[in-house]
Amino acid sequence: KLKYSIAPLLFAALLSGTGCQEEAEVYPAVYMTDAQSNPDKSMTVEEAPAKTSFTVSSSELARQDVHVKIEVQPQLIDAFNRKYGKNYRVPPKLLCDQRDGNRHRSRLQHVVSPWKFTVTSIDGFAEGVTYCVPVSITSVSGGMRVLEPSRTLY
């Protein structure tokens, strides 16, 4: 008998918790494609040069041309380390080459052409140290905003 009297209370509690939720804001946005599921992208470097690439996508087709600027943001590593309990370091500045931080995406495209990132040398890398290079979308034009949780890839 106790089983039947508790069930309606649990059902009412469940309904009350889901009835008044705010809707998420929907807006045209660009984001680091790889950061959608996880903000970090791994790359193992045993010898240089070593290359990787990443893309920026948009949530919808653009109504006009979109310009996206990507930059290395070494100042973000301390906050990332605190948030995720890591001890990553940014590699020596001159050892990484991320050319052409500007990209243009024409109308009727969802993905911007890939950015290439190259570790040009491992001289100065310490054994046993994990390095991390935060790369962020720093500006967007063309009527789109940046989807904040996917602004930066580590």
mmCIF file with all atom_site columns, C-alpha atoms in Angstrom:
data_model
loop_
_atom_site.group_PDB
_atom_site.id
_atom_site.type_symbol
_atom_site.label_atom_id
_atom_site.label_alt_id
_atom_site.label_comp_id
_atom_site.label_asym_id
_atom_site.label_entity_id
_atom_site.label_seq_id
_atom_site.pdbx_PDB_ins_code
_atom_site.Cartn_x
_atom_site.Cartn_y
_atom_site.Cartn_z
_atom_site.occupancy
_atom_site.B_iso_or_equiv
_atom_site.pdbx_formal_charge
_atom_site.auth_seq_id
_atom_site.auth_comp_id
_atom_site.auth_asym_id
_atom_site.auth_atom_id
_atom_site.pdbx_PDB_model_num
ATOM 1   C CA . LYS A 1 1   ? 0.000  0.000  0.000   1.00 0.00 ? 1   LYS A CA 1
ATOM 2   C CA . LEU A 1 2   ? 2.911  2.356  0.744   1.00 0.00 ? 2   LEU A CA 1
ATOM 3   C CA . LYS A 1 3   ? 4.254  1.719  -2.758  1.00 0.00 ? 3   LYS A CA 1
ATOM 4   C CA . TYR A 1 4   ? 1.104  3.176  -4.351  1.00 0.00 ? 4   TYR A CA 1
ATOM 5   C CA . SER A 1 5   ? 0.966  6.323  -2.197  1.00 0.00 ? 5   SER A CA 1
ATOM 6   C CA . ILE A 1 6   ? 4.593  7.328  -2.931  1.00 0.00 ? 6   ILE A CA 1
ATOM 7   C CA . ALA A 1 7   ? 4.369  6.875  -6.714  1.00 0.00 ? 7   ALA A CA 1
ATOM 8   C CA . PRO A 1 8   ? 1.983  9.840  -7.315  1.00 0.00 ? 8   PRO A CA 1
ATOM 9   C CA . LEU A 1 9   ? 4.237  12.089 -5.211  1.00 0.00 ? 9   LEU A CA 1
ATOM 10  C CA . LEU A 1 10  ? 7.318  11.092 -7.209  1.00 0.00 ? 10  LEU A CA 1
ATOM 11  C CA . PHE A 1 11  ? 5.468  11.653 -10.498 1.00 0.00 ? 11  PHE A CA 1
ATOM 12  C CA . ALA A 1 12  ? 4.329  15.127 -9.358  1.00 0.00 ? 12  ALA A CA 1
ATOM 13  C CA . ALA A 1 13  ? 7.882  16.011 -8.263  1.00 0.00 ? 13  ALA A CA 1
ATOM 14  C CA . LEU A 1 14  ? 9.244  14.913 -11.620 1.00 0.00 ? 14  LEU A CA 1
ATOM 15  C CA . LEU A 1 15  ? 6.729  17.055 -13.521 1.00 0.00 ? 15  LEU A CA 1
ATOM 16  C CA . SER A 1 16  ? 7.344  20.120 -11.365 1.00 0.00 ? 16  SER A CA 1
ATOM 17  C CA . GLY A 1 17  ? 11.077 19.988 -12.051 1.00 0.00 ? 17  GLY A CA 1
ATOM 18  C CA . THR A 1 18  ? 10.669 19.977 -15.828 1.00 0.00 ? 18  THR A CA 1
ATOM 19  C CA . GLY A 1 19  ? 7.773  22.370 -16.334 1.00 0.00 ? 19  GLY A CA 1
ATOM 20  C CA . CYS A 1 20  ? 9.421  25.792 -16.174 1.00 0.00 ? 20  CYS A CA 1
ATOM 21  C CA . GLN A 1 21  ? 12.686 25.668 -18.024 1.00 0.00 ? 21  GLN A CA 1
ATOM 22  C CA . GLU A 1 22  ? 14.006 28.584 -20.040 1.00 0.00 ? 22  GLU A CA 1
ATOM 23  C CA . GLU A 1 23  ? 14.626 28.009 -23.719 1.00 0.00 ? 23  GLU A CA 1
ATOM 24  C CA . ALA A 1 24  ? 18.209 28.219 -24.928 1.00 0.00 ? 24  ALA A CA 1
ATOM 25  C CA . GLU A 1 25  ? 19.058 31.252 -27.025 1.00 0.00 ? 25  GLU A CA 1
ATOM 26  C CA . VAL A 1 26  ? 19.417 30.334 -30.679 1.00 0.00 ? 26  VAL A CA 1
ATOM 27  C CA . TYR A 1 27  ? 21.688 32.450 -32.870 1.00 0.00 ? 27  TYR A CA 1
ATOM 28  C CA . PRO A 1 28  ? 23.954 31.994 -35.884 1.00 0.00 ? 28  PRO A CA 1
ATOM 29  C CA . ALA A 1 29  ? 27.365 31.043 -34.534 1.00 0.00 ? 29  ALA A CA 1
ATOM 30  C CA . VAL A 1 30  ? 30.801 29.775 -35.482 1.00 0.00 ? 30  VAL A CA 1
ATOM 31  C CA . TYR A 1 31  ? 32.737 27.289 -33.356 1.00 0.00 ? 31  TYR A CA 1
ATOM 32  C CA . MET A 1 32  ? 35.852 25.135 -33.296 1.00 0.00 ? 32  MET A CA 1
ATOM 33  C CA . THR A 1 33  ? 34.550 21.913 -34.807 1.00 0.00 ? 33  THR A CA 1
ATOM 34  C CA . ASP A 1 34  ? 36.817 19.678 -32.697 1.00 0.00 ? 34  ASP A CA 1
ATOM 35  C CA . ALA A 1 35  ? 35.834 21.484 -29.472 1.00 0.00 ? 35  ALA A CA 1
ATOM 36  C CA . GLN A 1 36  ? 32.175 20.490 -29.755 1.00 0.00 ? 36  GLN A CA 1
ATOM 37  C CA . SER A 1 37  ? 32.652 17.270 -27.808 1.00 0.00 ? 37  SER A CA 1
ATOM 38  C CA . ASN A 1 38  ? 35.928 17.963 -25.986 1.00 0.00 ? 38  ASN A CA 1
ATOM 39  C CA . PRO A 1 39  ? 37.980 21.169 -25.748 1.00 0.00 ? 39  PRO A CA 1
ATOM 40  C CA . ASP A 1 40  ? 41.309 19.393 -26.143 1.00 0.00 ? 40  ASP A CA 1
ATOM 41  C CA . LYS A 1 41  ? 42.884 17.824 -29.204 1.00 0.00 ? 41  LYS A CA 1
ATOM 42  C CA . SER A 1 42  ? 45.870 15.545 -28.751 1.00 0.00 ? 42  SER A CA 1
ATOM 43  C CA . MET A 1 43  ? 48.937 15.424 -30.942 1.00 0.00 ? 43  MET A CA 1
ATOM 44  C CA . THR A 1 44  ? 51.966 13.264 -30.212 1.00 0.00 ? 44  THR A CA 1
ATOM 45  C CA . VAL A 1 45  ? 55.250 14.684 -31.471 1.00 0.00 ? 45  VAL A CA 1
ATOM 46  C CA . GLU A 1 46  ? 58.237 12.360 -31.634 1.00 0.00 ? 46  GLU A CA 1
ATOM 47  C CA . GLU A 1 47  ? 60.136 14.350 -34.233 1.00 0.00 ? 47  GLU A CA 1
ATOM 48  C CA . ALA A 1 48  ? 59.651 17.588 -36.084 1.00 0.00 ? 48  ALA A CA 1
ATOM 49  C CA . PRO A 1 49  ? 58.072 18.734 -38.203 1.00 0.00 ? 49  PRO A CA 1
ATOM 50  C CA . ALA A 1 50  ? 54.729 17.419 -36.948 1.00 0.00 ? 50  ALA A CA 1
ATOM 51  C CA . LYS A 1 51  ? 51.449 18.731 -38.305 1.00 0.00 ? 51  LYS A CA 1
ATOM 52  C CA . THR A 1 52  ? 47.811 18.801 -37.364 1.00 0.00 ? 52  THR A CA 1
ATOM 53  C CA . SER A 1 53  ? 44.843 20.818 -38.510 1.00 0.00 ? 53  SER A CA 1
ATOM 54  C CA . PHE A 1 54  ? 41.487 21.962 -37.249 1.00 0.00 ? 54  PHE A CA 1
ATOM 55  C CA . THR A 1 55  ? 38.391 23.589 -38.689 1.00 0.00 ? 55  THR A CA 1
ATOM 56  C CA . VAL A 1 56  ? 35.751 26.114 -37.752 1.00 0.00 ? 56  VAL A CA 1
ATOM 57  C CA . SER A 1 57  ? 32.108 25.360 -38.517 1.00 0.00 ? 57  SER A CA 1
ATOM 58  C CA . SER A 1 58  ? 28.947 27.402 -38.420 1.00 0.00 ? 58  SER A CA 1
ATOM 59  C CA . SER A 1 59  ? 25.579 26.531 -36.977 1.00 0.00 ? 59  SER A CA 1
ATOM 60  C CA . GLU A 1 60  ? 23.793 27.602 -40.142 1.00 0.00 ? 60  GLU A CA 1
ATOM 61  C CA . LEU A 1 61  ? 24.487 28.758 -43.653 1.00 0.00 ? 61  LEU A CA 1
ATOM 62  C CA . ALA A 1 62  ? 25.697 32.338 -43.739 1.00 0.00 ? 62  ALA A CA 1
ATOM 63  C CA . ARG A 1 63  ? 23.620 35.014 -45.403 1.00 0.00 ? 63  ARG A CA 1
ATOM 64  C CA . GLN A 1 64  ? 26.826 36.858 -46.288 1.00 0.00 ? 64  GLN A CA 1
ATOM 65  C CA . ASP A 1 65  ? 30.562 36.173 -46.358 1.00 0.00 ? 65  ASP A CA 1
ATOM 66  C CA . VAL A 1 66  ? 32.097 35.466 -42.948 1.00 0.00 ? 66  VAL A CA 1
ATOM 67  C CA . HIS A 1 67  ? 35.667 36.253 -41.880 1.00 0.00 ? 67  HIS A CA 1
ATOM 68  C CA . VAL A 1 68  ? 37.108 34.301 -38.939 1.00 0.00 ? 68  VAL A CA 1
ATOM 69  C CA . LYS A 1 69  ? 40.385 35.068 -37.162 1.00 0.00 ? 69  LYS A CA 1
ATOM 70  C CA . ILE A 1 70  ? 42.229 32.388 -35.164 1.00 0.00 ? 70  ILE A CA 1
ATOM 71  C CA . GLU A 1 71  ? 45.121 33.116 -32.797 1.00 0.00 ? 71  GLU A CA 1
ATOM 72  C CA . VAL A 1 72  ? 47.331 31.204 -30.389 1.00 0.00 ? 72  VAL A CA 1
ATOM 73  C CA . GLN A 1 73  ? 46.361 32.299 -26.856 1.00 0.00 ? 73  GLN A CA 1
ATOM 74  C CA . PRO A 1 74  ? 49.117 31.151 -24.442 1.00 0.00 ? 74  PRO A CA 1
ATOM 75  C CA . GLN A 1 75  ? 47.645 33.217 -21.586 1.00 0.00 ? 75  GLN A CA 1
ATOM 76  C CA . LEU A 1 76  ? 44.711 30.750 -21.346 1.00 0.00 ? 76  LEU A CA 1
ATOM 77  C CA . ILE A 1 77  ? 46.807 27.772 -20.233 1.00 0.00 ? 77  ILE A CA 1
ATOM 78  C CA . ASP A 1 78  ? 46.831 28.603 -16.500 1.00 0.00 ? 78  ASP A CA 1
ATOM 79  C CA . ALA A 1 79  ? 43.026 28.761 -16.289 1.00 0.00 ? 79  ALA A CA 1
ATOM 80  C CA . PHE A 1 80  ? 42.763 25.513 -18.285 1.00 0.00 ? 80  PHE A CA 1
ATOM 81  C CA . ASN A 1 81  ? 45.217 23.795 -15.910 1.00 0.00 ? 81  ASN A CA 1
ATOM 82  C CA . ARG A 1 82  ? 43.254 24.942 -12.849 1.00 0.00 ? 82  ARG A CA 1
ATOM 83  C CA . LYS A 1 83  ? 39.883 23.936 -14.318 1.00 0.00 ? 83  LYS A CA 1
ATOM 84  C CA . TYR A 1 84  ? 40.958 20.447 -15.414 1.00 0.00 ? 84  TYR A CA 1
ATOM 85  C CA . GLY A 1 85  ? 43.662 19.716 -12.820 1.00 0.00 ? 85  GLY A CA 1
ATOM 86  C CA . LYS A 1 86  ? 46.442 19.585 -15.422 1.00 0.00 ? 86  LYS A CA 1
ATOM 87  C CA . ASN A 1 87  ? 50.027 20.804 -15.463 1.00 0.00 ? 87  ASN A CA 1
ATOM 88  C CA . TYR A 1 88  ? 50.447 21.608 -19.152 1.00 0.00 ? 88  TYR A CA 1
ATOM 89  C CA . ARG A 1 89  ? 52.988 24.119 -20.420 1.00 0.00 ? 89  ARG A CA 1
ATOM 90  C CA . VAL A 1 90  ? 53.003 26.231 -23.558 1.00 0.00 ? 90  VAL A CA 1
ATOM 91  C CA . PRO A 1 91  ? 55.920 25.218 -25.810 1.00 0.00 ? 91  PRO A CA 1
ATOM 92  C CA . PRO A 1 92  ? 58.661 27.696 -26.679 1.00 0.00 ? 92  PRO A CA 1
ATOM 93  C CA . LYS A 1 93  ? 57.135 30.355 -28.916 1.00 0.00 ? 93  LYS A CA 1
ATOM 94  C CA . LEU A 1 94  ? 59.484 30.056 -31.875 1.00 0.00 ? 94  LEU A CA 1
ATOM 95  C CA . LEU A 1 95  ? 59.048 26.305 -32.165 1.00 0.00 ? 95  LEU A CA 1
ATOM 96  C CA . CYS A 1 96  ? 55.444 26.392 -33.367 1.00 0.00 ? 96  CYS A CA 1
ATOM 97  C CA . ASP A 1 97  ? 54.217 27.792 -36.643 1.00 0.00 ? 97  ASP A CA 1
ATOM 98  C CA . GLN A 1 98  ? 50.542 28.570 -37.158 1.00 0.00 ? 98  GLN A CA 1
ATOM 99  C CA . ARG A 1 99  ? 50.414 30.539 -40.383 1.00 0.00 ? 99  ARG A CA 1
ATOM 100 C CA . ASP A 1 100 ? 47.604 32.638 -41.767 1.00 0.00 ? 100 ASP A CA 1
ATOM 101 C CA . GLY A 1 101 ? 45.233 33.077 -38.845 1.00 0.00 ? 101 GLY A CA 1
ATOM 102 C CA . ASN A 1 102 ? 42.550 34.637 -41.061 1.00 0.00 ? 102 ASN A CA 1
ATOM 103 C CA . ARG A 1 103 ? 39.988 32.598 -42.936 1.00 0.00 ? 103 ARG A CA 1
ATOM 104 C CA . HIS A 1 104 ? 37.125 33.529 -45.185 1.00 0.00 ? 104 HIS A CA 1
ATOM 105 C CA . ARG A 1 105 ? 33.991 31.452 -45.491 1.00 0.00 ? 105 ARG A CA 1
ATOM 106 C CA . SER A 1 106 ? 31.743 32.187 -48.415 1.00 0.00 ? 106 SER A CA 1
ATOM 107 C CA . ARG A 1 107 ? 27.999 32.092 -48.229 1.00 0.00 ? 107 ARG A CA 1
ATOM 108 C CA . LEU A 1 108 ? 26.377 28.654 -48.434 1.00 0.00 ? 108 LEU A CA 1
ATOM 109 C CA . GLN A 1 109 ? 29.217 26.876 -46.636 1.00 0.00 ? 109 GLN A CA 1
ATOM 110 C CA . HIS A 1 110 ? 29.142 25.357 -43.146 1.00 0.00 ? 110 HIS A CA 1
ATOM 111 C CA . VAL A 1 111 ? 32.872 24.672 -42.669 1.00 0.00 ? 111 VAL A CA 1
ATOM 112 C CA . VAL A 1 112 ? 35.827 26.999 -43.117 1.00 0.00 ? 112 VAL A CA 1
ATOM 113 C CA . SER A 1 113 ? 38.939 25.551 -44.772 1.00 0.00 ? 113 SER A CA 1
ATOM 114 C CA . PRO A 1 114 ? 41.291 23.925 -42.233 1.00 0.00 ? 114 PRO A CA 1
ATOM 115 C CA . TRP A 1 115 ? 43.975 25.761 -40.307 1.00 0.00 ? 115 TRP A CA 1
ATOM 116 C CA . LYS A 1 116 ? 47.276 23.944 -40.272 1.00 0.00 ? 116 LYS A CA 1
ATOM 117 C CA . PHE A 1 117 ? 49.421 23.915 -37.160 1.00 0.00 ? 117 PHE A CA 1
ATOM 118 C CA . THR A 1 118 ? 53.038 22.710 -37.336 1.00 0.00 ? 118 THR A CA 1
ATOM 119 C CA . VAL A 1 119 ? 55.558 21.984 -34.610 1.00 0.00 ? 119 VAL A CA 1
ATOM 120 C CA . THR A 1 120 ? 58.703 23.027 -36.479 1.00 0.00 ? 120 THR A CA 1
ATOM 121 C CA . SER A 1 121 ? 61.228 21.889 -33.875 1.00 0.00 ? 121 SER A CA 1
ATOM 122 C CA . ILE A 1 122 ? 61.311 20.033 -30.584 1.00 0.00 ? 122 ILE A CA 1
ATOM 123 C CA . ASP A 1 123 ? 64.575 21.640 -29.484 1.00 0.00 ? 123 ASP A CA 1
ATOM 124 C CA . GLY A 1 124 ? 63.935 23.026 -26.032 1.00 0.00 ? 124 GLY A CA 1
ATOM 125 C CA . PHE A 1 125 ? 61.148 20.565 -25.237 1.00 0.00 ? 125 PHE A CA 1
ATOM 126 C CA . ALA A 1 126 ? 61.716 18.890 -21.876 1.00 0.00 ? 126 ALA A CA 1
ATOM 127 C CA . GLU A 1 127 ? 61.256 15.153 -21.513 1.00 0.00 ? 127 GLU A CA 1
ATOM 128 C CA . GLY A 1 128 ? 58.179 14.184 -19.507 1.00 0.00 ? 128 GLY A CA 1
ATOM 129 C CA . VAL A 1 129 ? 56.487 17.578 -19.978 1.00 0.00 ? 129 VAL A CA 1
ATOM 130 C CA . THR A 1 130 ? 53.112 17.805 -21.675 1.00 0.00 ? 130 THR A CA 1
ATOM 131 C CA . TYR A 1 131 ? 52.775 20.897 -23.842 1.00 0.00 ? 131 TYR A CA 1
ATOM 132 C CA . CYS A 1 132 ? 49.558 22.587 -24.814 1.00 0.00 ? 132 CYS A CA 1
ATOM 133 C CA . VAL A 1 133 ? 48.829 25.346 -27.325 1.00 0.00 ? 133 VAL A CA 1
ATOM 134 C CA . PRO A 1 134 ? 45.471 27.102 -26.789 1.00 0.00 ? 134 PRO A CA 1
ATOM 135 C CA . VAL A 1 135 ? 44.048 28.277 -30.116 1.00 0.00 ? 135 VAL A CA 1
ATOM 136 C CA . SER A 1 136 ? 40.985 30.554 -30.114 1.00 0.00 ? 136 SER A CA 1
ATOM 137 C CA . ILE A 1 137 ? 38.586 32.243 -32.454 1.00 0.00 ? 137 ILE A CA 1
ATOM 138 C CA . THR A 1 138 ? 39.411 35.886 -31.699 1.00 0.00 ? 138 THR A CA 1
ATOM 139 C CA . SER A 1 139 ? 37.090 37.662 -34.111 1.00 0.00 ? 139 SER A CA 1
ATOM 140 C CA . VAL A 1 140 ? 34.218 36.990 -36.493 1.00 0.00 ? 140 VAL A CA 1
ATOM 141 C CA . SER A 1 141 ? 32.474 39.246 -38.962 1.00 0.00 ? 141 SER A CA 1
ATOM 142 C CA . GLY A 1 142 ? 29.510 38.714 -41.222 1.00 0.00 ? 142 GLY A CA 1
ATOM 143 C CA . GLY A 1 143 ? 26.606 38.579 -38.786 1.00 0.00 ? 143 GLY A CA 1
ATOM 144 C CA . MET A 1 144 ? 27.715 35.587 -36.741 1.00 0.00 ? 144 MET A CA 1
ATOM 145 C CA . ARG A 1 145 ? 28.887 35.252 -33.155 1.00 0.00 ? 145 ARG A CA 1
ATOM 146 C CA . VAL A 1 146 ? 31.192 32.739 -31.515 1.00 0.00 ? 146 VAL A CA 1
ATOM 147 C CA . LEU A 1 147 ? 29.655 29.825 -29.635 1.00 0.00 ? 147 LEU A CA 1
ATOM 148 C CA . GLU A 1 148 ? 31.524 30.458 -26.367 1.00 0.00 ? 148 GLU A CA 1
ATOM 149 C CA . PRO A 1 149 ? 31.976 26.881 -25.085 1.00 0.00 ? 149 PRO A CA 1
ATOM 150 C CA . SER A 1 150 ? 33.651 26.027 -28.399 1.00 0.00 ? 150 SER A CA 1
ATOM 151 C CA . ARG A 1 151 ? 35.702 29.193 -28.884 1.00 0.00 ? 151 ARG A CA 1
ATOM 152 C CA . THR A 1 152 ? 39.023 27.607 -27.877 1.00 0.00 ? 152 THR A CA 1
ATOM 153 C CA . LEU A 1 153 ? 40.740 24.359 -28.707 1.00 0.00 ? 153 LEU A CA 1
ATOM 154 C CA . TYR A 1 154 ? 43.584 23.170 -26.455 1.00 0.00 ? 154 TYR A CA 1
#
